[in-house]
PDB file of C-alpha atoms in Angstrom:
ATOM      1  CA  GLN A   1      94.229  83.293  85.537  1.00 90.00           C
ATOM      2  CA  VAL A   2      94.346  85.622  88.282  1.00 93.00           C
ATOM      3  CA  GLN A   3      95.427  88.693  87.123  1.00 95.00           C
ATOM      4  CA  LEU A   4      95.209  91.339  89.953  1.00 96.00           C
ATOM      5  CA  VAL A   5      95.806  95.055  88.440  1.00 95.00           C
ATOM      6  CA  GLU A   6      96.735  98.048  90.246  1.00 96.00           C
ATOM      7  CA  SER A   7      96.492 101.611  88.874  1.00 96.00           C
ATOM      8  CA  GLY A   8      95.550 105.138  90.191  1.00 97.00           C
ATOM      9  CA  GLY A   9      99.028 106.463  91.730  1.00 96.00           C
ATOM     10  CA  GLY A  10     101.055 109.237  90.882  1.00 97.00           C
ATOM     11  CA  LEU A  11     102.459 111.722  92.632  1.00 97.00           C
ATOM     12  CA  VAL A  12     101.007 114.587  95.067  1.00 98.00           C
ATOM     13  CA  GLN A  13     101.621 117.261  97.215  1.00 98.00           C
ATOM     14  CA  ALA A  14     101.103 116.477 101.076  1.00 98.00           C
ATOM     15  CA  GLY A  15      97.695 117.311 101.983  1.00 98.00           C
ATOM     16  CA  GLY A  16      96.651 116.509  98.262  1.00 98.00           C
ATOM     17  CA  SER A  17      94.456 113.194  97.649  1.00 98.00           C
ATOM     18  CA  LEU A  18      94.993 110.210  94.826  1.00 98.00           C
ATOM     19  CA  LYS A  19      92.810 107.419  94.359  1.00 98.00           C
ATOM     20  CA  LEU A  20      93.982 103.375  94.035  1.00 98.00           C
ATOM     21  CA  SER A  21      92.264 101.220  91.693  1.00 97.00           C
ATOM     22  CA  CYS A  22      92.496  96.734  91.466  1.00 97.00           C
ATOM     23  CA  ALA A  23      90.231  94.653  89.379  1.00 94.00           C
ATOM     24  CA  ALA A  24      90.722  90.854  90.165  1.00 94.00           C
ATOM     25  CA  SER A  25      90.183  89.046  87.403  1.00 92.00           C
ATOM     26  CA  GLY A  26      90.383  84.892  87.315  1.00 92.00           C
ATOM     27  CA  ARG A  27      88.820  83.721  90.218  1.00 90.00           C
ATOM     28  CA  THR A  28      86.307  85.184  93.096  1.00 87.00           C
ATOM     29  CA  PHE A  29      87.636  86.515  96.802  1.00 90.00           C
ATOM     30  CA  ASN A  30      86.662  86.812 100.170  1.00 91.00           C
ATOM     31  CA  ALA A  31      88.754  89.164 100.358  1.00 94.00           C
ATOM     32  CA  MET A  32      91.086  91.555  99.311  1.00 95.00           C
ATOM     33  CA  GLY A  33      93.269  94.436 100.584  1.00 97.00           C
ATOM     34  CA  TRP A  34      96.908  96.998 100.613  1.00 98.00           C
ATOM     35  CA  PHE A  35     100.306  96.385 101.318  1.00 98.00           C
ATOM     36  CA  ARG A  36     103.260  99.300 100.706  1.00 98.00           C
ATOM     37  CA  GLN A  37     106.612  99.140 100.548  1.00 98.00           C
ATOM     38  CA  ALA A  38     109.052 102.216 100.785  1.00 97.00           C
ATOM     39  CA  PRO A  39     112.582 101.993  99.600  1.00 94.00           C
ATOM     40  CA  GLY A  40     114.685  99.999 102.918  1.00 95.00           C
ATOM     41  CA  LYS A  41     111.233  98.633 105.044  1.00 97.00           C
ATOM     42  CA  GLU A  42     109.365  95.798 104.544  1.00 97.00           C
ATOM     43  CA  ARG A  43     105.742  95.457 102.963  1.00 97.00           C
ATOM     44  CA  GLU A  44     103.416  96.637 106.021  1.00 98.00           C
ATOM     45  CA  PHE A  45      99.799  96.549 105.648  1.00 98.00           C
ATOM     46  CA  VAL A  46      97.750  99.329 105.018  1.00 98.00           C
ATOM     47  CA  ALA A  47      94.297  98.445 104.765  1.00 98.00           C
ATOM     48  CA  ALA A  48      91.549  95.741 103.202  1.00 97.00           C
ATOM     49  CA  SER A  49      88.066  94.662 102.894  1.00 95.00           C
ATOM     50  CA  THR A  50      85.590  91.491 102.986  1.00 92.00           C
ATOM     51  CA  TRP A  51      83.141  90.669 100.901  1.00 84.00           C
ATOM     52  CA  ASN A  52      81.598  88.176 103.161  1.00 80.00           C
ATOM     53  CA  ASP A  53      80.739  91.124 105.913  1.00 77.00           C
ATOM     54  CA  GLU A  54      81.667  93.838 104.095  1.00 83.00           C
ATOM     55  CA  GLY A  55      84.153  94.298 106.305  1.00 91.00           C
ATOM     56  CA  THR A  56      86.875  97.692 106.509  1.00 95.00           C
ATOM     57  CA  TYR A  57      90.384  97.264 108.618  1.00 97.00           C
ATOM     58  CA  TYR A  58      93.206  99.912 108.183  1.00 98.00           C
ATOM     59  CA  ALA A  59      96.849 100.091 109.511  1.00 98.00           C
ATOM     60  CA  ASP A  60      96.298 103.014 112.417  1.00 98.00           C
ATOM     61  CA  SER A  61      99.302 105.324 110.070  1.00 98.00           C
ATOM     62  CA  VAL A  62      95.836 105.991 108.304  1.00 98.00           C
ATOM     63  CA  LYS A  63      93.069 104.945 109.975  1.00 98.00           C
ATOM     64  CA  GLY A  64      91.441 108.347 108.761  1.00 98.00           C
ATOM     65  CA  ARG A  65      92.543 109.504 105.797  1.00 98.00           C
ATOM     66  CA  PHE A  66      92.450 106.747 103.591  1.00 98.00           C
ATOM     67  CA  VAL A  67      89.114 104.655 102.673  1.00 98.00           C
ATOM     68  CA  VAL A  68      88.982 100.933 101.186  1.00 97.00           C
ATOM     69  CA  SER A  69      85.875 101.161  99.013  1.00 94.00           C
ATOM     70  CA  ARG A  70      84.539  97.848  97.117  1.00 89.00           C
ATOM     71  CA  GLY A  71      83.490  98.063  93.261  1.00 86.00           C
ATOM     72  CA  ASN A  72      79.685  97.242  91.932  1.00 75.00           C
ATOM     73  CA  ALA A  73      80.905  94.824  89.206  1.00 66.00           C
ATOM     74  CA  GLY A  74      83.523  91.611  90.539  1.00 62.00           C
ATOM     75  CA  ASN A  75      86.286  92.354  92.132  1.00 85.00           C
ATOM     76  CA  THR A  76      87.410  95.550  91.828  1.00 92.00           C
ATOM     77  CA  LEU A  77      88.534  97.703  95.434  1.00 95.00           C
ATOM     78  CA  TYR A  78      89.286 100.984  95.226  1.00 97.00           C
ATOM     79  CA  MET A  79      91.424 102.650  98.565  1.00 98.00           C
ATOM     80  CA  GLN A  80      90.542 106.477  98.747  1.00 98.00           C
ATOM     81  CA  MET A  81      93.877 108.511 100.694  1.00 98.00           C
ATOM     82  CA  ASN A  82      93.347 111.472 101.474  1.00 98.00           C
ATOM     83  CA  SER A  83      95.294 114.157 103.346  1.00 98.00           C
ATOM     84  CA  LEU A  84      98.446 112.549 102.101  1.00 98.00           C
ATOM     85  CA  LYS A  85     101.774 113.075 103.736  1.00 98.00           C
ATOM     86  CA  PRO A  86     105.541 112.522 102.907  1.00 97.00           C
ATOM     87  CA  GLU A  87     105.675 108.688 104.669  1.00 97.00           C
ATOM     88  CA  ASP A  88     103.104 107.488 102.416  1.00 98.00           C
ATOM     89  CA  ALA A  89     105.002 107.568  99.985  1.00 98.00           C
ATOM     90  CA  ALA A  90     105.714 104.305  98.248  1.00 98.00           C
ATOM     91  CA  ASP A  91     104.669 101.473  95.840  1.00 98.00           C
ATOM     92  CA  TYR A  92     101.831  99.958  96.932  1.00 98.00           C
ATOM     93  CA  TYR A  93     100.471  96.695  96.019  1.00 98.00           C
ATOM     94  CA  CYS A  94      96.924  95.519  95.882  1.00 97.00           C
ATOM     95  CA  ALA A  95      96.101  91.757  97.979  1.00 97.00           C
ATOM     96  CA  ALA A  96      93.517  89.182  97.260  1.00 96.00           C
ATOM     97  CA  ALA A  97      92.829  86.556  99.810  1.00 94.00           C
ATOM     98  CA  ARG A  98      90.987  83.071  99.201  1.00 92.00           C
ATOM     99  CA  TYR A  99      90.250  83.228 102.845  1.00 91.00           C
ATOM    100  CA  SER A 100      89.266  86.660 105.087  1.00 90.00           C
ATOM    101  CA  HIS A 101      91.809  85.308 108.098  1.00 89.00           C
ATOM    102  CA  ASN A 102      94.680  87.438 109.305  1.00 94.00           C
ATOM    103  CA  LEU A 103      94.400  89.598 106.998  1.00 96.00           C
ATOM    104  CA  TYR A 104      96.958  91.937 107.958  1.00 97.00           C
ATOM    105  CA  ARG A 105      99.862  89.670 107.557  1.00 97.00           C
ATOM    106  CA  SER A 106     100.461  89.296 103.960  1.00 97.00           C
ATOM    107  CA  ARG A 107     100.781  85.340 103.616  1.00 97.00           C
ATOM    108  CA  SER A 108      97.279  85.249 104.199  1.00 97.00           C
ATOM    109  CA  TYR A 109      97.569  86.592 100.177  1.00 97.00           C
ATOM    110  CA  GLU A 110      97.618  84.481  97.570  1.00 96.00           C
ATOM    111  CA  TYR A 111      97.841  86.586  94.798  1.00 97.00           C
ATOM    112  CA  TRP A 112      99.817  90.023  94.106  1.00 98.00           C
ATOM    113  CA  GLY A 113      99.685  92.486  91.722  1.00 97.00           C
ATOM    114  CA  GLN A 114     102.870  94.335  90.517  1.00 97.00           C
ATOM    115  CA  GLY A 115     101.836  97.048  92.145  1.00 97.00           C
ATOM    116  CA  THR A 116     102.035 101.138  91.644  1.00 97.00           C
ATOM    117  CA  HIS A 117     103.979 103.992  92.783  1.00 98.00           C
ATOM    118  CA  VAL A 118     103.006 106.892  94.972  1.00 98.00           C
ATOM    119  CA  THR A 119     104.631 110.139  95.592  1.00 98.00           C
ATOM    120  CA  VAL A 120     104.091 112.756  98.149  1.00 98.00           C
ATOM    121  CA  SER A 121     105.695 116.342  98.161  1.00 96.00           C
ATOM    122  CA  SER A 122     106.521 117.695 100.642  1.00 91.00           C
TER     123      SER A 122
END
């Protein structure tokens, strides 16, 4: 059974940092990514990483502030979030894909975690 478990969310002041973690189990993947969804808004792509070529991809809104990285062991994905803004507040979801195609689209991912909440106070 495939499981994705996120951790690391919480409350932070604007300008602060948080690090999210996602541990996947049950099978191997070619890519993992992060999406977020704020109240009343659609889920949006944040960042992704591919396993075969170690590529990283970012939404323009987080480029230069967020960094995704892989763990040394197994299917683990981290996202270091720096210079957080109030507009970054959302539920953050980890996702995993068998194929590294169109990683900006949520439909490209077959597996999803339950989400972790990030609050950014101004």
